[in-house]
Protein backbone atom coordinates (compact mmCIF):
# COMPACT_ATOMS: atom_id res chain seq x y z
CA UNK A 1 0.00 0.00 0.00
CA UNK A 2 1.35 3.40 -0.95
CA UNK A 3 2.00 5.77 1.93
CA UNK A 4 0.26 8.69 0.21
CA UNK A 5 -2.18 8.48 -2.66
CA UNK A 6 -3.32 11.39 -4.75
CA UNK A 7 -5.47 11.53 -7.86
CA UNK A 8 -3.17 12.76 -10.67
CA UNK A 9 -5.93 14.53 -12.57
CA UNK A 10 -5.82 16.58 -14.68
CA UNK A 11 -8.61 18.58 -13.12
CA UNK A 12 -10.08 21.29 -15.36
CA UNK A 13 -12.40 23.93 -13.90
CA UNK A 14 -13.74 27.33 -15.04
CA UNK A 15 -12.41 30.48 -13.46
CA UNK A 16 -14.21 31.27 -10.20
CA UNK A 17 -14.98 27.64 -9.36
CA UNK A 18 -14.27 26.04 -6.01
CA UNK A 19 -11.58 23.41 -6.36
CA UNK A 20 -11.25 20.39 -4.10
CA UNK A 21 -7.98 18.44 -4.04
CA UNK A 22 -7.53 15.34 -1.93
CA UNK A 23 -5.04 12.83 -0.60
CA UNK A 24 -5.29 9.71 1.48
CA UNK A 25 -2.52 8.23 3.56
CA UNK A 26 -1.96 4.81 5.03
CA UNK A 27 -0.33 5.32 8.43
CA UNK A 28 -2.46 7.00 11.08
CA UNK A 29 0.69 7.96 13.02
CA UNK A 30 1.65 10.75 10.58
CA UNK A 31 1.48 14.07 12.38
CA UNK A 32 2.11 16.87 9.88
CA UNK A 33 0.34 17.64 6.63
CA UNK A 34 1.33 20.05 3.91
CA UNK A 35 0.18 21.28 0.55
CA UNK A 36 2.64 22.56 -2.00
CA UNK A 37 2.05 24.16 -5.38
CA UNK A 38 4.48 23.39 -8.18
CA UNK A 39 4.64 25.17 -11.50
CA UNK A 40 6.25 23.33 -14.38
CA UNK A 41 9.98 22.76 -13.80
CA UNK A 42 9.96 24.88 -10.63
CA UNK A 43 10.41 24.10 -6.97
CA UNK A 44 7.48 23.19 -4.69
CA UNK A 45 6.01 26.27 -3.02
CA UNK A 46 4.53 25.76 0.43
CA UNK A 47 0.86 26.74 0.62
CA UNK A 48 -0.44 25.22 3.84
CA UNK A 49 0.98 23.41 6.88
CA UNK A 50 -1.22 21.74 9.47
CA UNK A 51 -0.75 19.29 12.29
CA UNK A 52 -4.18 18.66 13.71
CA UNK A 53 -7.56 17.52 12.50
CA UNK A 54 -9.82 20.32 11.39
CA UNK A 55 -9.63 23.26 9.03
CA UNK A 56 -7.01 25.91 8.46
CA UNK A 57 -7.72 28.88 6.25
CA UNK A 58 -5.35 31.26 4.46
CA UNK A 59 -6.92 33.64 1.99
CA UNK A 60 -8.59 31.63 -0.76
CA UNK A 61 -7.07 28.37 0.49
CA UNK A 62 -8.47 26.03 3.13
CA UNK A 63 -6.68 22.90 4.28
CA UNK A 64 -8.70 20.19 5.94
CA UNK A 65 -7.35 17.20 7.84
CA UNK A 66 -9.40 14.22 8.98
CA UNK A 67 -7.04 11.98 10.92
CA UNK A 68 -9.71 9.40 11.68
CA UNK A 69 -10.22 8.83 7.94
CA UNK A 70 -6.59 9.48 7.01
CA UNK A 71 -7.78 12.03 4.48
CA UNK A 72 -6.50 15.51 3.71
CA UNK A 73 -8.00 18.11 1.42
CA UNK A 74 -7.18 21.49 -0.05
CA UNK A 75 -9.98 23.78 -1.16
CA UNK A 76 -9.36 26.75 -3.42
CA UNK A 77 -12.12 29.34 -3.58
CA UNK A 78 -12.63 31.72 -6.50
CA UNK A 79 -10.02 29.87 -8.56
CA UNK A 80 -7.92 31.93 -10.98
CA UNK A 81 -6.04 30.97 -14.15
CA UNK A 82 -2.84 31.69 -12.19
CA UNK A 83 -3.78 28.79 -9.87
CA UNK A 84 -3.12 26.41 -12.77
CA UNK A 85 -0.30 24.22 -11.48
CA UNK A 86 0.36 20.84 -9.93
CA UNK A 87 -0.67 20.54 -6.28
CA UNK A 88 1.32 18.18 -4.08
CA UNK A 89 0.27 16.89 -0.72
CA UNK A 90 3.05 15.90 1.67
CA UNK A 91 3.13 14.29 5.08
CA UNK A 92 5.74 13.57 7.73
CA UNK A 93 6.28 13.07 11.41
CA UNK A 94 6.19 9.34 12.04
CA UNK A 95 8.83 7.29 13.87
CA UNK A 96 10.91 10.44 14.49
CA UNK A 97 11.29 10.95 10.74
CA UNK A 98 10.71 14.37 9.24
CA UNK A 99 11.39 13.56 5.64
CA UNK A 100 8.50 14.68 3.50
CA UNK A 101 6.55 11.94 1.76
CA UNK A 102 4.86 13.39 -1.28
CA UNK A 103 1.81 12.40 -3.22
CA UNK A 104 2.12 12.15 -6.97
CA UNK A 105 0.46 15.55 -7.46
CA UNK A 106 -2.81 16.68 -9.03
CA UNK A 107 -2.56 18.82 -12.14
CA UNK A 108 -5.08 21.68 -12.04
CA UNK A 109 -6.12 23.79 -15.02
CA UNK A 110 -8.32 26.83 -14.41
CA UNK A 111 -9.90 27.95 -17.66
CA UNK A 112 -10.48 31.71 -18.16
CA UNK B 1 11.12 37.49 1.84
CA UNK B 2 13.96 35.02 2.52
CA UNK B 3 14.24 32.15 0.08
CA UNK B 4 16.33 29.11 -0.67
CA UNK B 5 18.58 29.58 -3.69
CA UNK B 6 20.26 26.92 -5.82
CA UNK B 7 23.00 26.94 -8.42
CA UNK B 8 23.34 26.09 -11.20
CA UNK B 9 19.81 26.05 -12.56
CA UNK B 10 20.81 23.48 -15.17
CA UNK B 11 23.84 21.19 -15.24
CA UNK B 12 24.74 18.89 -18.09
CA UNK B 13 27.38 16.27 -17.41
CA UNK B 14 28.70 13.09 -18.91
CA UNK B 15 28.15 9.71 -17.32
CA UNK B 16 30.88 8.94 -14.79
CA UNK B 17 31.66 12.58 -14.02
CA UNK B 18 31.37 14.18 -10.62
CA UNK B 19 28.90 16.99 -10.04
CA UNK B 20 28.35 19.34 -7.14
CA UNK B 21 25.00 21.00 -6.69
CA UNK B 22 24.91 24.07 -4.48
CA UNK B 23 22.28 25.51 -2.23
CA UNK B 24 22.04 28.51 0.06
CA UNK B 25 19.37 27.77 2.68
CA UNK B 26 17.36 30.45 4.45
CA UNK B 27 19.78 32.12 6.84
CA UNK B 28 18.27 31.26 10.25
CA UNK B 29 17.34 27.71 9.29
CA UNK B 30 19.12 24.81 10.92
CA UNK B 31 17.82 21.76 9.03
CA UNK B 32 18.68 21.12 5.42
CA UNK B 33 17.37 18.60 2.94
CA UNK B 34 17.88 17.34 -0.58
CA UNK B 35 15.05 15.88 -2.63
CA UNK B 36 14.91 14.85 -6.26
CA UNK B 37 12.19 14.55 -8.85
CA UNK B 38 12.65 12.43 -11.92
CA UNK B 39 10.59 13.79 -14.81
CA UNK B 40 6.95 12.80 -14.41
CA UNK B 41 7.51 11.17 -11.01
CA UNK B 42 7.03 12.04 -7.35
CA UNK B 43 9.33 14.25 -5.35
CA UNK B 44 11.57 11.85 -3.38
CA UNK B 45 13.57 12.45 -0.23
CA UNK B 46 17.32 11.93 -0.41
CA UNK B 47 18.89 13.19 2.80
CA UNK B 48 18.49 15.49 5.77
CA UNK B 49 21.33 17.29 7.54
CA UNK B 50 21.59 18.96 10.91
CA UNK B 51 24.47 20.13 13.04
CA UNK B 52 27.00 19.04 10.40
CA UNK B 53 25.73 15.50 10.33
CA UNK B 54 23.38 13.46 8.21
CA UNK B 55 20.28 12.88 10.32
CA UNK B 56 18.39 10.70 7.87
CA UNK B 57 18.92 9.30 4.40
CA UNK B 58 16.92 7.28 1.92
CA UNK B 59 17.85 4.11 0.07
CA UNK B 60 18.59 6.28 -2.98
CA UNK B 61 21.35 8.09 -1.09
CA UNK B 62 24.07 5.49 -1.58
CA UNK B 63 27.85 5.80 -1.45
CA UNK B 64 28.01 7.85 -4.64
CA UNK B 65 26.19 10.72 -2.88
CA UNK B 66 27.56 12.99 -0.21
CA UNK B 67 26.51 16.25 1.42
CA UNK B 68 28.51 18.98 3.03
CA UNK B 69 28.11 22.36 4.64
CA UNK B 70 31.48 23.83 3.66
CA UNK B 71 30.84 27.22 5.25
CA UNK B 72 28.15 29.10 7.14
CA UNK B 73 25.90 29.60 4.17
CA UNK B 74 26.29 26.88 1.54
CA UNK B 75 24.97 23.33 1.52
CA UNK B 76 26.14 21.02 -1.24
CA UNK B 77 25.19 17.69 -2.76
CA UNK B 78 27.94 15.80 -4.53
CA UNK B 79 27.35 12.93 -6.89
CA UNK B 80 30.65 11.15 -7.32
CA UNK B 81 30.16 9.22 -10.55
CA UNK B 82 26.97 10.17 -12.30
CA UNK B 83 24.73 7.64 -14.02
CA UNK B 84 22.07 8.19 -16.64
CA UNK B 85 19.39 7.50 -14.03
CA UNK B 86 20.62 10.40 -11.91
CA UNK B 87 19.04 12.76 -14.43
CA UNK B 88 16.39 14.63 -12.44
CA UNK B 89 15.49 17.91 -10.79
CA UNK B 90 17.29 18.23 -7.47
CA UNK B 91 15.68 20.40 -4.83
CA UNK B 92 17.24 21.76 -1.70
CA UNK B 93 14.98 22.61 1.22
CA UNK B 94 15.48 24.08 4.66
CA UNK B 95 13.50 24.43 7.86
CA UNK B 96 13.94 26.49 10.98
CA UNK B 97 13.62 23.50 13.28
CA UNK B 98 12.66 19.87 13.18
CA UNK B 99 9.00 19.33 12.32
CA UNK B 100 8.74 22.88 11.01
CA UNK B 101 7.76 23.88 7.49
CA UNK B 102 10.25 22.96 4.78
CA UNK B 103 10.89 25.61 2.14
CA UNK B 104 12.19 24.55 -1.24
CA UNK B 105 14.57 26.13 -3.67
CA UNK B 106 13.91 26.44 -7.41
CA UNK B 107 15.89 23.31 -8.20
CA UNK B 108 18.82 22.26 -10.33
CA UNK B 109 18.02 20.29 -13.44
CA UNK B 110 20.72 17.64 -13.84
CA UNK B 111 21.07 16.02 -17.22
CA UNK B 112 23.47 13.08 -17.50
CA UNK B 113 24.41 12.12 -21.04
mmCIF file of C-alpha atoms in Angstrom:
data_model
loop_
_atom_site.group_PDB
_atom_site.id
_atom_site.type_symbol
_atom_site.label_atom_id
_atom_site.label_comp_id
_atom_site.label_asym_id
_atom_site.label_seq_id
_atom_site.Cartn_x
_atom_site.Cartn_y
_atom_site.Cartn_z
ATOM 1 C CA UNK A 1 0.000 0.000 0.000
ATOM 2 C CA UNK A 2 1.347 3.401 -0.953
ATOM 3 C CA UNK A 3 1.996 5.773 1.927
ATOM 4 C CA UNK A 4 0.264 8.691 0.209
ATOM 5 C CA UNK A 5 -2.183 8.485 -2.655
ATOM 6 C CA UNK A 6 -3.324 11.392 -4.750
ATOM 7 C CA UNK A 7 -5.469 11.530 -7.863
ATOM 8 C CA UNK A 8 -3.169 12.758 -10.674
ATOM 9 C CA UNK A 9 -5.930 14.530 -12.569
ATOM 10 C CA UNK A 10 -5.819 16.579 -14.679
ATOM 11 C CA UNK A 11 -8.615 18.584 -13.116
ATOM 12 C CA UNK A 12 -10.079 21.285 -15.363
ATOM 13 C CA UNK A 13 -12.398 23.932 -13.903
ATOM 14 C CA UNK A 14 -13.741 27.325 -15.035
ATOM 15 C CA UNK A 15 -12.415 30.481 -13.457
ATOM 16 C CA UNK A 16 -14.212 31.267 -10.203
ATOM 17 C CA UNK A 17 -14.980 27.640 -9.356
ATOM 18 C CA UNK A 18 -14.270 26.042 -6.006
ATOM 19 C CA UNK A 19 -11.576 23.411 -6.357
ATOM 20 C CA UNK A 20 -11.249 20.391 -4.103
ATOM 21 C CA UNK A 21 -7.976 18.442 -4.045
ATOM 22 C CA UNK A 22 -7.535 15.336 -1.934
ATOM 23 C CA UNK A 23 -5.038 12.834 -0.599
ATOM 24 C CA UNK A 24 -5.286 9.706 1.478
ATOM 25 C CA UNK A 25 -2.521 8.230 3.564
ATOM 26 C CA UNK A 26 -1.956 4.815 5.032
ATOM 27 C CA UNK A 27 -0.327 5.324 8.434
ATOM 28 C CA UNK A 28 -2.456 7.004 11.077
ATOM 29 C CA UNK A 29 0.686 7.963 13.016
ATOM 30 C CA UNK A 30 1.652 10.755 10.580
ATOM 31 C CA UNK A 31 1.477 14.072 12.376
ATOM 32 C CA UNK A 32 2.113 16.868 9.882
ATOM 33 C CA UNK A 33 0.343 17.638 6.630
ATOM 34 C CA UNK A 34 1.329 20.053 3.911
ATOM 35 C CA UNK A 35 0.179 21.282 0.552
ATOM 36 C CA UNK A 36 2.640 22.555 -2.002
ATOM 37 C CA UNK A 37 2.046 24.160 -5.382
ATOM 38 C CA UNK A 38 4.478 23.393 -8.181
ATOM 39 C CA UNK A 39 4.637 25.174 -11.501
ATOM 40 C CA UNK A 40 6.251 23.332 -14.380
ATOM 41 C CA UNK A 41 9.984 22.760 -13.803
ATOM 42 C CA UNK A 42 9.959 24.883 -10.627
ATOM 43 C CA UNK A 43 10.414 24.096 -6.966
ATOM 44 C CA UNK A 44 7.483 23.194 -4.687
ATOM 45 C CA UNK A 45 6.011 26.274 -3.022
ATOM 46 C CA UNK A 46 4.528 25.762 0.434
ATOM 47 C CA UNK A 47 0.860 26.744 0.617
ATOM 48 C CA UNK A 48 -0.437 25.217 3.838
ATOM 49 C CA UNK A 49 0.984 23.414 6.877
ATOM 50 C CA UNK A 50 -1.222 21.738 9.465
ATOM 51 C CA UNK A 51 -0.754 19.291 12.289
ATOM 52 C CA UNK A 52 -4.182 18.656 13.712
ATOM 53 C CA UNK A 53 -7.555 17.525 12.504
ATOM 54 C CA UNK A 54 -9.815 20.318 11.386
ATOM 55 C CA UNK A 55 -9.629 23.261 9.026
ATOM 56 C CA UNK A 56 -7.009 25.912 8.462
ATOM 57 C CA UNK A 57 -7.715 28.882 6.245
ATOM 58 C CA UNK A 58 -5.347 31.262 4.463
ATOM 59 C CA UNK A 59 -6.917 33.635 1.993
ATOM 60 C CA UNK A 60 -8.590 31.630 -0.764
ATOM 61 C CA UNK A 61 -7.069 28.367 0.494
ATOM 62 C CA UNK A 62 -8.475 26.029 3.134
ATOM 63 C CA UNK A 63 -6.683 22.902 4.280
ATOM 64 C CA UNK A 64 -8.698 20.189 5.943
ATOM 65 C CA UNK A 65 -7.351 17.199 7.843
ATOM 66 C CA UNK A 66 -9.403 14.220 8.979
ATOM 67 C CA UNK A 67 -7.039 11.981 10.915
ATOM 68 C CA UNK A 68 -9.714 9.403 11.675
ATOM 69 C CA UNK A 69 -10.223 8.828 7.945
ATOM 70 C CA UNK A 70 -6.594 9.483 7.015
ATOM 71 C CA UNK A 71 -7.783 12.028 4.484
ATOM 72 C CA UNK A 72 -6.502 15.508 3.708
ATOM 73 C CA UNK A 73 -7.996 18.115 1.422
ATOM 74 C CA UNK A 74 -7.181 21.486 -0.051
ATOM 75 C CA UNK A 75 -9.978 23.782 -1.162
ATOM 76 C CA UNK A 76 -9.363 26.752 -3.424
ATOM 77 C CA UNK A 77 -12.116 29.345 -3.581
ATOM 78 C CA UNK A 78 -12.628 31.716 -6.504
ATOM 79 C CA UNK A 79 -10.019 29.869 -8.562
ATOM 80 C CA UNK A 80 -7.921 31.928 -10.980
ATOM 81 C CA UNK A 81 -6.036 30.966 -14.153
ATOM 82 C CA UNK A 82 -2.844 31.687 -12.185
ATOM 83 C CA UNK A 83 -3.779 28.793 -9.873
ATOM 84 C CA UNK A 84 -3.118 26.414 -12.772
ATOM 85 C CA UNK A 85 -0.295 24.223 -11.479
ATOM 86 C CA UNK A 86 0.363 20.840 -9.927
ATOM 87 C CA UNK A 87 -0.669 20.541 -6.285
ATOM 88 C CA UNK A 88 1.321 18.183 -4.083
ATOM 89 C CA UNK A 89 0.266 16.889 -0.715
ATOM 90 C CA UNK A 90 3.052 15.900 1.672
ATOM 91 C CA UNK A 91 3.131 14.286 5.082
ATOM 92 C CA UNK A 92 5.736 13.575 7.727
ATOM 93 C CA UNK A 93 6.276 13.073 11.414
ATOM 94 C CA UNK A 94 6.193 9.343 12.037
ATOM 95 C CA UNK A 95 8.827 7.286 13.874
ATOM 96 C CA UNK A 96 10.911 10.439 14.489
ATOM 97 C CA UNK A 97 11.292 10.946 10.739
ATOM 98 C CA UNK A 98 10.713 14.367 9.240
ATOM 99 C CA UNK A 99 11.387 13.560 5.637
ATOM 100 C CA UNK A 100 8.497 14.683 3.504
ATOM 101 C CA UNK A 101 6.554 11.941 1.759
ATOM 102 C CA UNK A 102 4.863 13.389 -1.277
ATOM 103 C CA UNK A 103 1.808 12.402 -3.218
ATOM 104 C CA UNK A 104 2.116 12.146 -6.972
ATOM 105 C CA UNK A 105 0.463 15.550 -7.461
ATOM 106 C CA UNK A 106 -2.807 16.676 -9.032
ATOM 107 C CA UNK A 107 -2.562 18.823 -12.135
ATOM 108 C CA UNK A 108 -5.083 21.680 -12.043
ATOM 109 C CA UNK A 109 -6.120 23.787 -15.019
ATOM 110 C CA UNK A 110 -8.319 26.829 -14.410
ATOM 111 C CA UNK A 111 -9.899 27.946 -17.656
ATOM 112 C CA UNK A 112 -10.485 31.708 -18.164
ATOM 113 C CA UNK B 1 11.122 37.488 1.837
ATOM 114 C CA UNK B 2 13.963 35.022 2.520
ATOM 115 C CA UNK B 3 14.242 32.153 0.082
ATOM 116 C CA UNK B 4 16.328 29.110 -0.674
ATOM 117 C CA UNK B 5 18.582 29.580 -3.689
ATOM 118 C CA UNK B 6 20.257 26.916 -5.816
ATOM 119 C CA UNK B 7 22.999 26.940 -8.421
ATOM 120 C CA UNK B 8 23.338 26.090 -11.199
ATOM 121 C CA UNK B 9 19.806 26.055 -12.562
ATOM 122 C CA UNK B 10 20.811 23.483 -15.169
ATOM 123 C CA UNK B 11 23.839 21.192 -15.240
ATOM 124 C CA UNK B 12 24.738 18.894 -18.087
ATOM 125 C CA UNK B 13 27.379 16.271 -17.406
ATOM 126 C CA UNK B 14 28.697 13.091 -18.910
ATOM 127 C CA UNK B 15 28.153 9.707 -17.319
ATOM 128 C CA UNK B 16 30.878 8.943 -14.789
ATOM 129 C CA UNK B 17 31.664 12.578 -14.023
ATOM 130 C CA UNK B 18 31.372 14.177 -10.616
ATOM 131 C CA UNK B 19 28.899 16.988 -10.043
ATOM 132 C CA UNK B 20 28.347 19.340 -7.136
ATOM 133 C CA UNK B 21 24.999 20.999 -6.689
ATOM 134 C CA UNK B 22 24.914 24.066 -4.484
ATOM 135 C CA UNK B 23 22.277 25.514 -2.227
ATOM 136 C CA UNK B 24 22.042 28.508 0.063
ATOM 137 C CA UNK B 25 19.366 27.765 2.678
ATOM 138 C CA UNK B 26 17.360 30.450 4.449
ATOM 139 C CA UNK B 27 19.782 32.122 6.843
ATOM 140 C CA UNK B 28 18.271 31.265 10.253
ATOM 141 C CA UNK B 29 17.340 27.714 9.287
ATOM 142 C CA UNK B 30 19.115 24.811 10.922
ATOM 143 C CA UNK B 31 17.820 21.761 9.029
ATOM 144 C CA UNK B 32 18.683 21.118 5.418
ATOM 145 C CA UNK B 33 17.370 18.605 2.938
ATOM 146 C CA UNK B 34 17.878 17.336 -0.579
ATOM 147 C CA UNK B 35 15.054 15.882 -2.632
ATOM 148 C CA UNK B 36 14.911 14.849 -6.260
ATOM 149 C CA UNK B 37 12.186 14.549 -8.845
ATOM 150 C CA UNK B 38 12.650 12.427 -11.923
ATOM 151 C CA UNK B 39 10.590 13.794 -14.806
ATOM 152 C CA UNK B 40 6.951 12.796 -14.407
ATOM 153 C CA UNK B 41 7.506 11.174 -11.012
ATOM 154 C CA UNK B 42 7.035 12.042 -7.354
ATOM 155 C CA UNK B 43 9.331 14.250 -5.353
ATOM 156 C CA UNK B 44 11.570 11.852 -3.383
ATOM 157 C CA UNK B 45 13.566 12.453 -0.228
ATOM 158 C CA UNK B 46 17.318 11.928 -0.411
ATOM 159 C CA UNK B 47 18.891 13.189 2.795
ATOM 160 C CA UNK B 48 18.487 15.487 5.773
ATOM 161 C CA UNK B 49 21.326 17.292 7.539
ATOM 162 C CA UNK B 50 21.589 18.957 10.913
ATOM 163 C CA UNK B 51 24.475 20.129 13.040
ATOM 164 C CA UNK B 52 27.001 19.044 10.404
ATOM 165 C CA UNK B 53 25.729 15.504 10.325
ATOM 166 C CA UNK B 54 23.384 13.456 8.213
ATOM 167 C CA UNK B 55 20.284 12.877 10.321
ATOM 168 C CA UNK B 56 18.389 10.699 7.874
ATOM 169 C CA UNK B 57 18.924 9.300 4.402
ATOM 170 C CA UNK B 58 16.924 7.281 1.922
ATOM 171 C CA UNK B 59 17.854 4.110 0.067
ATOM 172 C CA UNK B 60 18.587 6.278 -2.979
ATOM 173 C CA UNK B 61 21.354 8.086 -1.088
ATOM 174 C CA UNK B 62 24.068 5.493 -1.577
ATOM 175 C CA UNK B 63 27.854 5.796 -1.454
ATOM 176 C CA UNK B 64 28.007 7.853 -4.638
ATOM 177 C CA UNK B 65 26.191 10.717 -2.881
ATOM 178 C CA UNK B 66 27.562 12.990 -0.206
ATOM 179 C CA UNK B 67 26.514 16.248 1.418
ATOM 180 C CA UNK B 68 28.505 18.984 3.031
ATOM 181 C CA UNK B 69 28.108 22.365 4.640
ATOM 182 C CA UNK B 70 31.482 23.830 3.657
ATOM 183 C CA UNK B 71 30.835 27.217 5.253
ATOM 184 C CA UNK B 72 28.152 29.096 7.137
ATOM 185 C CA UNK B 73 25.896 29.605 4.166
ATOM 186 C CA UNK B 74 26.285 26.879 1.540
ATOM 187 C CA UNK B 75 24.966 23.330 1.518
ATOM 188 C CA UNK B 76 26.138 21.020 -1.243
ATOM 189 C CA UNK B 77 25.188 17.694 -2.764
ATOM 190 C CA UNK B 78 27.944 15.804 -4.532
ATOM 191 C CA UNK B 79 27.346 12.926 -6.888
ATOM 192 C CA UNK B 80 30.648 11.148 -7.316
ATOM 193 C CA UNK B 81 30.161 9.222 -10.548
ATOM 194 C CA UNK B 82 26.972 10.169 -12.299
ATOM 195 C CA UNK B 83 24.727 7.645 -14.016
ATOM 196 C CA UNK B 84 22.067 8.187 -16.641
ATOM 197 C CA UNK B 85 19.394 7.496 -14.031
ATOM 198 C CA UNK B 86 20.621 10.401 -11.909
ATOM 199 C CA UNK B 87 19.042 12.765 -14.426
ATOM 200 C CA UNK B 88 16.390 14.629 -12.443
ATOM 201 C CA UNK B 89 15.487 17.909 -10.786
ATOM 202 C CA UNK B 90 17.293 18.229 -7.470
ATOM 203 C CA UNK B 91 15.678 20.401 -4.830
ATOM 204 C CA UNK B 92 17.241 21.761 -1.705
ATOM 205 C CA UNK B 93 14.978 22.613 1.221
ATOM 206 C CA UNK B 94 15.479 24.077 4.660
ATOM 207 C CA UNK B 95 13.504 24.432 7.863
ATOM 208 C CA UNK B 96 13.945 26.492 10.983
ATOM 209 C CA UNK B 97 13.621 23.505 13.278
ATOM 210 C CA UNK B 98 12.661 19.869 13.179
ATOM 211 C CA UNK B 99 8.995 19.327 12.319
ATOM 212 C CA UNK B 100 8.738 22.885 11.006
ATOM 213 C CA UNK B 101 7.764 23.876 7.489
ATOM 214 C CA UNK B 102 10.250 22.965 4.776
ATOM 215 C CA UNK B 103 10.890 25.615 2.136
ATOM 216 C CA UNK B 104 12.185 24.546 -1.236
ATOM 217 C CA UNK B 105 14.574 26.127 -3.675
ATOM 218 C CA UNK B 106 13.912 26.445 -7.413
ATOM 219 C CA UNK B 107 15.888 23.308 -8.199
ATOM 220 C CA UNK B 108 18.817 22.259 -10.330
ATOM 221 C CA UNK B 109 18.022 20.288 -13.440
ATOM 222 C CA UNK B 110 20.723 17.643 -13.838
ATOM 223 C CA UNK B 111 21.072 16.017 -17.216
ATOM 224 C CA UNK B 112 23.474 13.083 -17.499
ATOM 225 C CA UNK B 113 24.413 12.120 -21.036
#
